[in-house]
């Protein structure tokens, strides 16, 4: 069986209040995430199988790829991620860091089904507090270079 060129999603996603509330490129980014799913049959009895995401929690979509392949700038991609997480379409499984070649992994969530209801679980794009980037105080140590005097 060859690789499919189709993206399959349920009609109820498109008609949901969460999907209809998406703005900007958020819906496009959602479809790009859905295209990164790997689907497989689960179940042991013939005719009783169902389809499930086999790489959920392992989906990788770097900011650099969003920009180079699809023309989505980093700020627009980050806004889309924020909306997709807030509205319940995505969750972050592992928060990576670009400087250490550690990619963020995402999972497709079904929280969107309860969007607008009392039992909806609100989440936001978590802020990276690992202090992996460069600052004025750690620049020399991280680069191994001395600052030029003015």
mmCIF file of N, CA and C in Angstrom:
data_model
loop_
_atom_site.group_PDB
_atom_site.id
_atom_site.type_symbol
_atom_site.label_atom_id
_atom_site.label_comp_id
_atom_site.label_asym_id
_atom_site.label_seq_id
_atom_site.Cartn_x
_atom_site.Cartn_y
_atom_site.Cartn_z
ATOM 1 N N UNK A 1 0.841 -1.182 0.000
ATOM 2 C CA UNK A 1 0.000 0.000 0.000
ATOM 3 C C UNK A 1 0.885 1.244 0.000
ATOM 4 N N UNK A 2 0.661 2.147 -0.918
ATOM 5 C CA UNK A 2 1.477 3.348 -1.061
ATOM 6 C C UNK A 2 1.071 4.444 -0.100
ATOM 7 N N UNK A 3 1.839 5.487 -0.150
ATOM 8 C CA UNK A 3 1.581 6.640 0.706
ATOM 9 C C UNK A 3 0.396 7.433 0.151
ATOM 10 N N UNK A 4 -0.500 7.815 1.006
ATOM 11 C CA UNK A 4 -1.694 8.536 0.579
ATOM 12 C C UNK A 4 -1.396 10.017 0.390
ATOM 13 N N UNK A 5 -2.037 10.611 -0.593
ATOM 14 C CA UNK A 5 -1.910 12.044 -0.831
ATOM 15 C C UNK A 5 -3.130 12.794 -0.313
ATOM 16 N N UNK A 6 -3.876 12.165 0.573
ATOM 17 C CA UNK A 6 -5.108 12.752 1.082
ATOM 18 C C UNK A 6 -4.957 13.177 2.541
ATOM 19 N N UNK A 7 -5.689 14.233 2.896
ATOM 20 C CA UNK A 7 -5.823 14.636 4.290
ATOM 21 C C UNK A 7 -7.274 14.375 4.648
ATOM 22 N N UNK A 8 -7.495 13.505 5.606
ATOM 23 C CA UNK A 8 -8.858 13.154 5.988
ATOM 24 C C UNK A 8 -9.161 13.772 7.352
ATOM 25 N N UNK A 9 -10.286 14.445 7.434
ATOM 26 C CA UNK A 9 -10.754 14.962 8.718
ATOM 27 C C UNK A 9 -12.270 14.944 8.707
ATOM 28 N N UNK A 10 -12.818 14.924 9.893
ATOM 29 C CA UNK A 10 -14.266 14.823 10.010
ATOM 30 C C UNK A 10 -14.926 16.169 9.731
ATOM 31 N N UNK A 11 -16.091 16.099 9.126
ATOM 32 C CA UNK A 11 -16.848 17.303 8.790
ATOM 33 C C UNK A 11 -17.142 18.144 10.036
ATOM 34 N N UNK A 12 -17.292 17.463 11.187
ATOM 35 C CA UNK A 12 -17.637 18.207 12.406
ATOM 36 C C UNK A 12 -16.524 19.175 12.831
ATOM 37 N N UNK A 13 -15.299 18.945 12.373
ATOM 38 C CA UNK A 13 -14.222 19.902 12.665
ATOM 39 C C UNK A 13 -14.529 21.237 11.986
ATOM 40 N N UNK A 14 -14.847 21.194 10.704
ATOM 41 C CA UNK A 14 -15.086 22.414 9.924
ATOM 42 C C UNK A 14 -16.315 23.168 10.422
ATOM 43 N N UNK A 15 -17.301 22.460 10.945
ATOM 44 C CA UNK A 15 -18.529 23.098 11.420
ATOM 45 C C UNK A 15 -18.455 23.485 12.901
ATOM 46 N N UNK A 16 -17.348 23.194 13.549
ATOM 47 C CA UNK A 16 -17.250 23.450 14.991
ATOM 48 C C UNK A 16 -17.046 24.939 15.285
ATOM 49 N N UNK A 17 -17.543 25.399 16.441
ATOM 50 C CA UNK A 17 -17.314 26.792 16.845
ATOM 51 C C UNK A 17 -15.821 27.112 16.965
ATOM 52 N N UNK A 18 -15.010 26.152 17.379
ATOM 53 C CA UNK A 18 -13.570 26.382 17.514
ATOM 54 C C UNK A 18 -12.940 26.655 16.151
ATOM 55 N N UNK A 19 -13.280 25.861 15.144
ATOM 56 C CA UNK A 19 -12.713 26.059 13.805
ATOM 57 C C UNK A 19 -13.184 27.383 13.218
ATOM 58 N N UNK A 20 -14.455 27.690 13.397
ATOM 59 C CA UNK A 20 -15.007 28.925 12.849
ATOM 60 C C UNK A 20 -14.437 30.167 13.526
ATOM 61 N N UNK A 21 -13.872 30.015 14.717
ATOM 62 C CA UNK A 21 -13.269 31.142 15.429
ATOM 63 C C UNK A 21 -11.805 31.366 15.036
ATOM 64 N N UNK A 22 -11.217 30.447 14.285
ATOM 65 C CA UNK A 22 -9.822 30.605 13.872
ATOM 66 C C UNK A 22 -9.681 31.799 12.933
ATOM 67 N N UNK A 23 -8.565 32.521 13.075
ATOM 68 C CA UNK A 23 -8.310 33.687 12.234
ATOM 69 C C UNK A 23 -6.934 33.556 11.594
ATOM 70 N N UNK A 24 -6.665 34.436 10.643
ATOM 71 C CA UNK A 24 -5.360 34.463 9.986
ATOM 72 C C UNK A 24 -5.057 33.145 9.287
ATOM 73 N N UNK A 25 -3.808 32.689 9.436
ATOM 74 C CA UNK A 25 -3.385 31.450 8.777
ATOM 75 C C UNK A 25 -3.594 30.235 9.669
ATOM 76 N N UNK A 26 -4.292 30.404 10.782
ATOM 77 C CA UNK A 26 -4.462 29.303 11.736
ATOM 78 C C UNK A 26 -5.090 28.068 11.106
ATOM 79 N N UNK A 27 -6.117 28.244 10.299
ATOM 80 C CA UNK A 27 -6.767 27.091 9.659
ATOM 81 C C UNK A 27 -5.810 26.404 8.690
ATOM 82 N N UNK A 28 -5.035 27.191 7.949
ATOM 83 C CA UNK A 28 -4.057 26.607 7.025
ATOM 84 C C UNK A 28 -3.003 25.810 7.781
ATOM 85 N N UNK A 29 -2.531 26.357 8.903
ATOM 86 C CA UNK A 29 -1.526 25.656 9.708
ATOM 87 C C UNK A 29 -2.126 24.377 10.294
ATOM 88 N N UNK A 30 -3.399 24.418 10.688
ATOM 89 C CA UNK A 30 -4.067 23.204 11.172
ATOM 90 C C UNK A 30 -4.038 22.122 10.097
ATOM 91 N N UNK A 31 -4.372 22.472 8.862
ATOM 92 C CA UNK A 31 -4.350 21.481 7.779
ATOM 93 C C UNK A 31 -2.942 20.961 7.538
ATOM 94 N N UNK A 32 -1.933 21.829 7.681
ATOM 95 C CA UNK A 32 -0.546 21.376 7.518
ATOM 96 C C UNK A 32 -0.166 20.391 8.625
ATOM 97 N N UNK A 33 -0.667 20.616 9.842
ATOM 98 C CA UNK A 33 -0.435 19.654 10.925
ATOM 99 C C UNK A 33 -1.166 18.338 10.650
ATOM 100 N N UNK A 34 -2.407 18.431 10.184
ATOM 101 C CA UNK A 34 -3.165 17.215 9.877
ATOM 102 C C UNK A 34 -2.479 16.411 8.774
ATOM 103 N N UNK A 35 -1.804 17.092 7.863
ATOM 104 C CA UNK A 35 -1.082 16.400 6.793
ATOM 105 C C UNK A 35 0.148 15.663 7.324
ATOM 106 N N UNK A 36 0.629 16.037 8.495
ATOM 107 C CA UNK A 36 1.805 15.388 9.089
ATOM 108 C C UNK A 36 1.443 14.168 9.938
ATOM 109 N N UNK A 37 0.148 13.919 10.095
ATOM 110 C CA UNK A 37 -0.270 12.729 10.838
ATOM 111 C C UNK A 37 0.059 11.481 10.037
ATOM 112 N N UNK A 38 0.336 10.411 10.756
ATOM 113 C CA UNK A 38 0.444 9.089 10.140
ATOM 114 C C UNK A 38 -0.698 8.277 10.714
ATOM 115 N N UNK A 39 -1.518 7.773 9.827
ATOM 116 C CA UNK A 39 -2.703 7.039 10.253
ATOM 117 C C UNK A 39 -2.470 5.542 10.063
ATOM 118 N N UNK A 40 -2.988 4.775 10.989
ATOM 119 C CA UNK A 40 -2.878 3.321 10.897
ATOM 120 C C UNK A 40 -4.115 2.659 11.472
ATOM 121 N N UNK A 41 -4.355 1.441 11.037
ATOM 122 C CA UNK A 41 -5.506 0.694 11.543
ATOM 123 C C UNK A 41 -5.157 0.100 12.901
ATOM 124 N N UNK A 42 -6.107 0.199 13.811
ATOM 125 C CA UNK A 42 -5.954 -0.427 15.121
ATOM 126 C C UNK A 42 -7.130 -1.366 15.328
ATOM 127 N N UNK A 43 -6.915 -2.413 16.059
ATOM 128 C CA UNK A 43 -7.947 -3.423 16.270
ATOM 129 C C UNK A 43 -7.471 -4.741 15.702
ATOM 130 N N UNK A 44 -7.929 -5.812 16.296
ATOM 131 C CA UNK A 44 -7.410 -7.121 15.908
ATOM 132 C C UNK A 44 -8.340 -7.905 14.998
ATOM 133 N N UNK A 45 -9.607 -7.630 15.044
ATOM 134 C CA UNK A 45 -10.545 -8.422 14.238
ATOM 135 C C UNK A 45 -10.842 -7.731 12.919
ATOM 136 N N UNK A 46 -10.826 -8.511 11.858
ATOM 137 C CA UNK A 46 -11.107 -7.974 10.526
ATOM 138 C C UNK A 46 -12.526 -7.394 10.507
ATOM 139 N N UNK A 47 -12.616 -6.192 10.009
ATOM 140 C CA UNK A 47 -13.911 -5.516 9.955
ATOM 141 C C UNK A 47 -14.204 -4.706 11.208
ATOM 142 N N UNK A 48 -13.455 -4.915 12.270
ATOM 143 C CA UNK A 48 -13.654 -4.175 13.517
ATOM 144 C C UNK A 48 -12.523 -3.176 13.767
ATOM 145 N N UNK A 49 -11.637 -3.009 12.756
ATOM 146 C CA UNK A 49 -10.532 -2.075 12.925
ATOM 147 C C UNK A 49 -11.050 -0.641 12.844
ATOM 148 N N UNK A 50 -10.278 0.261 13.408
ATOM 149 C CA UNK A 50 -10.552 1.684 13.248
ATOM 150 C C UNK A 50 -9.225 2.370 12.968
ATOM 151 N N UNK A 51 -9.299 3.581 12.507
ATOM 152 C CA UNK A 51 -8.096 4.331 12.177
ATOM 153 C C UNK A 51 -7.694 5.208 13.362
ATOM 154 N N UNK A 52 -6.392 5.304 13.608
ATOM 155 C CA UNK A 52 -5.872 6.135 14.693
ATOM 156 C C UNK A 52 -4.557 6.769 14.245
ATOM 157 N N UNK A 53 -4.220 7.879 14.877
ATOM 158 C CA UNK A 53 -2.952 8.551 14.587
ATOM 159 C C UNK A 53 -1.839 7.742 15.254
ATOM 160 N N UNK A 54 -0.872 7.295 14.462
ATOM 161 C CA UNK A 54 0.202 6.466 15.014
ATOM 162 C C UNK A 54 1.403 7.290 15.465
ATOM 163 N N UNK A 55 1.472 8.549 15.065
ATOM 164 C CA UNK A 55 2.596 9.391 15.476
ATOM 165 C C UNK A 55 2.148 10.570 16.343
ATOM 166 N N UNK A 56 0.993 10.454 16.988
ATOM 167 C CA UNK A 56 0.507 11.552 17.816
ATOM 168 C C UNK A 56 1.454 11.759 18.990
ATOM 169 N N UNK A 57 1.832 12.994 19.208
ATOM 170 C CA UNK A 57 2.816 13.324 20.234
ATOM 171 C C UNK A 57 4.226 13.367 19.679
ATOM 172 N N UNK A 58 4.392 12.930 18.438
ATOM 173 C CA UNK A 58 5.708 12.926 17.798
ATOM 174 C C UNK A 58 5.718 13.780 16.531
ATOM 175 N N UNK A 59 4.690 14.584 16.332
ATOM 176 C CA UNK A 59 4.595 15.412 15.126
ATOM 177 C C UNK A 59 5.526 16.605 15.271
ATOM 178 N N UNK A 60 6.399 16.769 14.295
ATOM 179 C CA UNK A 60 7.393 17.846 14.309
ATOM 180 C C UNK A 60 7.071 18.809 13.174
ATOM 181 N N UNK A 61 7.076 20.113 13.481
ATOM 182 C CA UNK A 61 6.858 21.138 12.458
ATOM 183 C C UNK A 61 7.659 22.371 12.865
ATOM 184 N N UNK A 62 8.922 22.429 12.471
ATOM 185 C CA UNK A 62 9.781 23.558 12.862
ATOM 186 C C UNK A 62 9.349 24.879 12.221
ATOM 187 N N UNK A 63 9.574 25.962 12.941
ATOM 188 C CA UNK A 63 9.286 27.302 12.440
ATOM 189 C C UNK A 63 10.011 27.527 11.117
ATOM 190 N N UNK A 64 11.262 27.068 11.041
ATOM 191 C CA UNK A 64 12.068 27.289 9.832
ATOM 192 C C UNK A 64 11.428 26.619 8.623
ATOM 193 N N UNK A 65 10.831 25.457 8.808
ATOM 194 C CA UNK A 65 10.182 24.755 7.704
ATOM 195 C C UNK A 65 8.882 25.447 7.296
ATOM 196 N N UNK A 66 8.166 25.986 8.268
ATOM 197 C CA UNK A 66 6.938 26.720 7.954
ATOM 198 C C UNK A 66 7.269 27.911 7.062
ATOM 199 N N UNK A 67 8.412 28.539 7.334
ATOM 200 C CA UNK A 67 8.800 29.708 6.548
ATOM 201 C C UNK A 67 9.367 29.311 5.186
ATOM 202 N N UNK A 68 10.283 28.349 5.163
ATOM 203 C CA UNK A 68 10.944 28.007 3.894
ATOM 204 C C UNK A 68 10.021 27.262 2.929
ATOM 205 N N UNK A 69 9.195 26.356 3.421
ATOM 206 C CA UNK A 69 8.344 25.543 2.548
ATOM 207 C C UNK A 69 6.998 26.187 2.223
ATOM 208 N N UNK A 70 6.444 26.942 3.190
ATOM 209 C CA UNK A 70 5.078 27.439 3.034
ATOM 210 C C UNK A 70 4.968 28.965 3.086
ATOM 211 N N UNK A 71 6.073 29.662 3.305
ATOM 212 C CA UNK A 71 6.062 31.122 3.314
ATOM 213 C C UNK A 71 5.373 31.737 4.509
ATOM 214 N N UNK A 72 5.261 31.003 5.603
ATOM 215 C CA UNK A 72 4.614 31.518 6.814
ATOM 216 C C UNK A 72 5.720 32.042 7.724
ATOM 217 N N UNK A 73 5.717 33.357 7.949
ATOM 218 C CA UNK A 73 6.768 33.955 8.773
ATOM 219 C C UNK A 73 6.688 33.432 10.201
ATOM 220 N N UNK A 74 7.785 33.553 10.927
ATOM 221 C CA UNK A 74 7.833 33.043 12.300
ATOM 222 C C UNK A 74 6.783 33.681 13.195
ATOM 223 N N UNK A 75 6.582 35.019 13.145
ATOM 224 C CA UNK A 75 5.523 35.593 13.988
ATOM 225 C C UNK A 75 4.124 35.079 13.635
ATOM 226 N N UNK A 76 3.825 34.923 12.349
ATOM 227 C CA UNK A 76 2.510 34.412 11.937
ATOM 228 C C UNK A 76 2.332 32.960 12.363
ATOM 229 N N UNK A 77 3.411 32.164 12.239
ATOM 230 C CA UNK A 77 3.348 30.766 12.639
ATOM 231 C C UNK A 77 3.122 30.657 14.146
ATOM 232 N N UNK A 78 3.809 31.500 14.911
ATOM 233 C CA UNK A 78 3.633 31.466 16.367
ATOM 234 C C UNK A 78 2.212 31.867 16.765
ATOM 235 N N UNK A 79 1.644 32.879 16.097
ATOM 236 C CA UNK A 79 0.254 33.276 16.380
ATOM 237 C C UNK A 79 -0.706 32.135 16.048
ATOM 238 N N UNK A 80 -0.461 31.452 14.932
ATOM 239 C CA UNK A 80 -1.314 30.325 14.544
ATOM 240 C C UNK A 80 -1.206 29.201 15.567
ATOM 241 N N UNK A 81 0.010 28.887 16.008
ATOM 242 C CA UNK A 81 0.189 27.855 17.040
ATOM 243 C C UNK A 81 -0.557 28.225 18.312
ATOM 244 N N UNK A 82 -0.438 29.489 18.703
ATOM 245 C CA UNK A 82 -1.110 29.955 19.919
ATOM 246 C C UNK A 82 -2.614 29.735 19.808
ATOM 247 N N UNK A 83 -3.203 30.086 18.657
ATOM 248 C CA UNK A 83 -4.644 29.909 18.459
ATOM 249 C C UNK A 83 -5.025 28.431 18.433
ATOM 250 N N UNK A 84 -4.239 27.606 17.753
ATOM 251 C CA UNK A 84 -4.562 26.183 17.660
ATOM 252 C C UNK A 84 -4.496 25.498 19.024
ATOM 253 N N UNK A 85 -3.587 25.955 19.873
ATOM 254 C CA UNK A 85 -3.504 25.405 21.233
ATOM 255 C C UNK A 85 -4.664 25.939 22.085
ATOM 256 N N UNK A 86 -4.914 27.249 22.005
ATOM 257 C CA UNK A 86 -6.000 27.845 22.791
ATOM 258 C C UNK A 86 -7.361 27.252 22.443
ATOM 259 N N UNK A 87 -7.610 26.977 21.164
ATOM 260 C CA UNK A 87 -8.918 26.482 20.736
ATOM 261 C C UNK A 87 -9.025 24.965 20.790
ATOM 262 N N UNK A 88 -7.941 24.286 21.183
ATOM 263 C CA UNK A 88 -8.013 22.858 21.450
ATOM 264 C C UNK A 88 -7.671 21.927 20.309
ATOM 265 N N UNK A 89 -7.032 22.424 19.252
ATOM 266 C CA UNK A 89 -6.662 21.554 18.136
ATOM 267 C C UNK A 89 -5.298 20.904 18.324
ATOM 268 N N UNK A 90 -4.401 21.580 19.035
ATOM 269 C CA UNK A 90 -3.037 21.083 19.244
ATOM 270 C C UNK A 90 -2.658 21.167 20.708
ATOM 271 N N UNK A 91 -1.729 20.319 21.105
ATOM 272 C CA UNK A 91 -1.068 20.412 22.403
ATOM 273 C C UNK A 91 0.418 20.175 22.169
ATOM 274 N N UNK A 92 1.239 20.738 23.030
ATOM 275 C CA UNK A 92 2.678 20.501 22.939
ATOM 276 C C UNK A 92 3.019 19.310 23.813
ATOM 277 N N UNK A 93 3.637 18.316 23.213
ATOM 278 C CA UNK A 93 4.057 17.129 23.939
ATOM 279 C C UNK A 93 5.420 17.360 24.587
ATOM 280 N N UNK A 94 6.343 17.965 23.830
ATOM 281 C CA UNK A 94 7.691 18.243 24.319
ATOM 282 C C UNK A 94 8.118 19.593 23.778
ATOM 283 N N UNK A 95 8.546 20.489 24.651
ATOM 284 C CA UNK A 95 8.977 21.826 24.242
ATOM 285 C C UNK A 95 10.456 21.769 23.901
ATOM 286 N N UNK A 96 10.778 21.878 22.634
ATOM 287 C CA UNK A 96 12.167 21.814 22.185
ATOM 288 C C UNK A 96 12.829 23.174 22.199
ATOM 289 N N UNK A 97 14.055 23.199 21.766
ATOM 290 C CA UNK A 97 14.820 24.437 21.672
ATOM 291 C C UNK A 97 15.709 24.385 20.446
ATOM 292 N N UNK A 98 15.573 25.372 19.571
ATOM 293 C CA UNK A 98 16.305 25.373 18.313
ATOM 294 C C UNK A 98 17.805 25.417 18.463
ATOM 295 N N UNK A 99 18.304 26.100 19.502
ATOM 296 C CA UNK A 99 19.757 26.225 19.673
ATOM 297 C C UNK A 99 20.409 24.892 19.995
ATOM 298 N N UNK A 100 19.686 23.990 20.593
ATOM 299 C CA UNK A 100 20.268 22.701 20.969
ATOM 300 C C UNK A 100 19.761 21.577 20.062
ATOM 301 N N UNK A 101 19.217 21.945 18.879
ATOM 302 C CA UNK A 101 18.740 20.974 17.893
ATOM 303 C C UNK A 101 17.714 20.003 18.482
ATOM 304 N N UNK A 102 16.856 20.526 19.332
ATOM 305 C CA UNK A 102 15.834 19.732 19.993
ATOM 306 C C UNK A 102 14.478 20.258 19.526
ATOM 307 N N UNK A 103 13.788 19.500 18.686
ATOM 308 C CA UNK A 103 12.532 19.957 18.088
ATOM 309 C C UNK A 103 11.356 19.803 19.042
ATOM 310 N N UNK A 104 10.455 20.760 18.983
ATOM 311 C CA UNK A 104 9.196 20.657 19.705
ATOM 312 C C UNK A 104 8.349 19.585 19.034
ATOM 313 N N UNK A 105 7.704 18.753 19.846
ATOM 314 C CA UNK A 105 6.792 17.751 19.294
ATOM 315 C C UNK A 105 5.368 18.095 19.717
ATOM 316 N N UNK A 106 4.447 17.903 18.785
ATOM 317 C CA UNK A 106 3.048 18.276 18.982
ATOM 318 C C UNK A 106 2.163 17.046 18.919
ATOM 319 N N UNK A 107 0.975 17.181 19.506
ATOM 320 C CA UNK A 107 -0.024 16.139 19.337
ATOM 321 C C UNK A 107 -1.340 16.780 18.939
ATOM 322 N N UNK A 108 -2.058 16.073 18.096
ATOM 323 C CA UNK A 108 -3.372 16.527 17.661
ATOM 324 C C UNK A 108 -4.337 16.247 18.809
ATOM 325 N N UNK A 109 -5.017 17.294 19.265
ATOM 326 C CA UNK A 109 -5.908 17.187 20.418
ATOM 327 C C UNK A 109 -7.362 17.185 19.965
ATOM 328 N N UNK A 110 -8.205 16.688 20.810
ATOM 329 C CA UNK A 110 -9.646 16.738 20.554
ATOM 330 C C UNK A 110 -10.355 17.655 21.552
ATOM 331 N N UNK A 111 -9.588 18.517 22.238
ATOM 332 C CA UNK A 111 -10.196 19.461 23.169
ATOM 333 C C UNK A 111 -11.161 20.401 22.459
ATOM 334 N N UNK A 112 -10.957 20.641 21.148
ATOM 335 C CA UNK A 112 -11.799 21.553 20.382
ATOM 336 C C UNK A 112 -13.267 21.156 20.423
ATOM 337 N N UNK A 113 -13.548 19.867 20.650
ATOM 338 C CA UNK A 113 -14.944 19.407 20.665
ATOM 339 C C UNK A 113 -15.735 20.040 21.804
ATOM 340 N N UNK A 114 -15.041 20.459 22.852
ATOM 341 C CA UNK A 114 -15.731 21.061 24.000
ATOM 342 C C UNK A 114 -15.547 22.580 24.034
ATOM 343 N N UNK A 115 -14.987 23.155 22.976
ATOM 344 C CA UNK A 115 -14.762 24.598 22.917
ATOM 345 C C UNK A 115 -16.091 25.337 23.098
ATOM 346 N N UNK A 116 -16.080 26.332 23.971
ATOM 347 C CA UNK A 116 -17.287 27.113 24.237
ATOM 348 C C UNK A 116 -18.185 26.518 25.306
ATOM 349 N N UNK A 117 -17.830 25.342 25.821
ATOM 350 C CA UNK A 117 -18.627 24.703 26.875
ATOM 351 C C UNK A 117 -17.916 24.869 28.216
ATOM 352 N N UNK A 118 -18.659 24.627 29.291
ATOM 353 C CA UNK A 118 -18.118 24.813 30.634
ATOM 354 C C UNK A 118 -16.942 23.886 30.943
ATOM 355 N N UNK A 119 -16.927 22.697 30.370
ATOM 356 C CA UNK A 119 -15.865 21.746 30.696
ATOM 357 C C UNK A 119 -14.686 21.796 29.713
ATOM 358 N N UNK A 120 -14.624 22.862 28.881
ATOM 359 C CA UNK A 120 -13.488 23.031 27.981
ATOM 360 C C UNK A 120 -12.238 23.322 28.803
ATOM 361 N N UNK A 121 -11.142 22.651 28.480
ATOM 362 C CA UNK A 121 -9.869 22.838 29.181
ATOM 363 C C UNK A 121 -9.037 23.857 28.403
ATOM 364 N N UNK A 122 -8.847 25.038 29.002
ATOM 365 C CA UNK A 122 -8.067 26.096 28.365
ATOM 366 C C UNK A 122 -6.589 25.814 28.522
ATOM 367 N N UNK A 123 -5.848 25.955 27.442
ATOM 368 C CA UNK A 123 -4.391 25.858 27.472
ATOM 369 C C UNK A 123 -3.834 26.988 26.627
ATOM 370 N N UNK A 124 -2.603 27.364 26.917
ATOM 371 C CA UNK A 124 -1.942 28.392 26.125
ATOM 372 C C UNK A 124 -0.578 27.871 25.689
ATOM 373 N N UNK A 125 -0.005 28.556 24.715
ATOM 374 C CA UNK A 125 1.336 28.217 24.260
ATOM 375 C C UNK A 125 2.279 28.491 25.421
ATOM 376 N N UNK A 126 2.932 27.458 25.955
ATOM 377 C CA UNK A 126 3.778 27.682 27.126
ATOM 378 C C UNK A 126 5.001 28.524 26.789
ATOM 379 N N UNK A 127 5.367 29.361 27.725
ATOM 380 C CA UNK A 127 6.554 30.190 27.556
ATOM 381 C C UNK A 127 7.781 29.348 27.896
ATOM 382 N N UNK A 128 8.816 29.483 27.089
ATOM 383 C CA UNK A 128 10.047 28.729 27.299
ATOM 384 C C UNK A 128 10.847 29.411 28.409
ATOM 385 N N UNK A 129 10.991 28.731 29.520
ATOM 386 C CA UNK A 129 11.696 29.307 30.677
ATOM 387 C C UNK A 129 13.039 28.632 30.927
ATOM 388 N N UNK A 130 13.543 27.895 29.938
ATOM 389 C CA UNK A 130 14.791 27.152 30.140
ATOM 390 C C UNK A 130 16.036 28.005 30.008
ATOM 391 N N UNK A 131 15.914 29.238 29.546
ATOM 392 C CA UNK A 131 17.031 30.172 29.390
ATOM 393 C C UNK A 131 18.134 29.594 28.515
ATOM 394 N N UNK A 132 17.729 29.068 27.340
ATOM 395 C CA UNK A 132 18.689 28.478 26.426
ATOM 396 C C UNK A 132 19.318 29.504 25.489
ATOM 397 N N UNK A 133 18.716 30.663 25.341
ATOM 398 C CA UNK A 133 19.195 31.654 24.383
ATOM 399 C C UNK A 133 20.365 32.465 24.899
ATOM 400 N N UNK A 134 20.771 33.421 24.092
ATOM 401 C CA UNK A 134 21.870 34.306 24.449
ATOM 402 C C UNK A 134 21.345 35.506 25.218
ATOM 403 N N UNK A 135 22.076 35.907 26.248
ATOM 404 C CA UNK A 135 21.784 37.131 26.991
ATOM 405 C C UNK A 135 23.088 37.897 27.122
ATOM 406 N N UNK A 136 23.006 39.140 27.566
ATOM 407 C CA UNK A 136 24.214 39.940 27.731
ATOM 408 C C UNK A 136 25.167 39.294 28.730
ATOM 409 N N UNK A 137 24.603 38.619 29.739
ATOM 410 C CA UNK A 137 25.458 38.037 30.775
ATOM 411 C C UNK A 137 26.075 36.688 30.380
ATOM 412 N N UNK A 138 25.473 35.951 29.438
ATOM 413 C CA UNK A 138 26.037 34.631 29.110
ATOM 414 C C UNK A 138 26.630 34.553 27.704
ATOM 415 N N UNK A 139 26.644 35.651 26.962
ATOM 416 C CA UNK A 139 27.076 35.629 25.570
ATOM 417 C C UNK A 139 28.514 35.146 25.421
ATOM 418 N N UNK A 140 29.430 35.712 26.208
ATOM 419 C CA UNK A 140 30.843 35.342 26.091
ATOM 420 C C UNK A 140 31.059 33.867 26.425
ATOM 421 N N UNK A 141 30.385 33.389 27.447
ATOM 422 C CA UNK A 141 30.539 31.992 27.852
ATOM 423 C C UNK A 141 29.992 31.039 26.782
ATOM 424 N N UNK A 142 28.850 31.353 26.213
ATOM 425 C CA UNK A 142 28.237 30.458 25.233
ATOM 426 C C UNK A 142 28.932 30.470 23.882
ATOM 427 N N UNK A 143 29.490 31.612 23.496
ATOM 428 C CA UNK A 143 30.144 31.693 22.182
ATOM 429 C C UNK A 143 31.639 31.417 22.253
ATOM 430 N N UNK A 144 32.213 31.578 23.439
ATOM 431 C CA UNK A 144 33.666 31.387 23.573
ATOM 432 C C UNK A 144 34.460 32.561 23.009
ATOM 433 N N UNK A 145 33.781 33.678 22.763
ATOM 434 C CA UNK A 145 34.430 34.872 22.213
ATOM 435 C C UNK A 145 34.391 35.994 23.238
ATOM 436 N N UNK A 146 35.282 36.939 23.066
ATOM 437 C CA UNK A 146 35.299 38.140 23.933
ATOM 438 C C UNK A 146 34.555 39.251 23.229
ATOM 439 N N UNK A 147 33.873 40.079 24.001
ATOM 440 C CA UNK A 147 33.190 41.236 23.430
ATOM 441 C C UNK A 147 34.211 42.299 23.044
ATOM 442 N N UNK A 148 33.884 42.993 21.969
ATOM 443 C CA UNK A 148 34.748 44.113 21.553
ATOM 444 C C UNK A 148 34.470 45.289 22.465
ATOM 445 N N UNK A 149 35.522 45.985 22.811
ATOM 446 C CA UNK A 149 35.321 47.191 23.644
ATOM 447 C C UNK A 149 34.969 48.355 22.724
ATOM 448 N N UNK A 150 34.166 49.265 23.238
ATOM 449 C CA UNK A 150 33.690 50.396 22.420
ATOM 450 C C UNK A 150 34.650 51.531 22.427
#
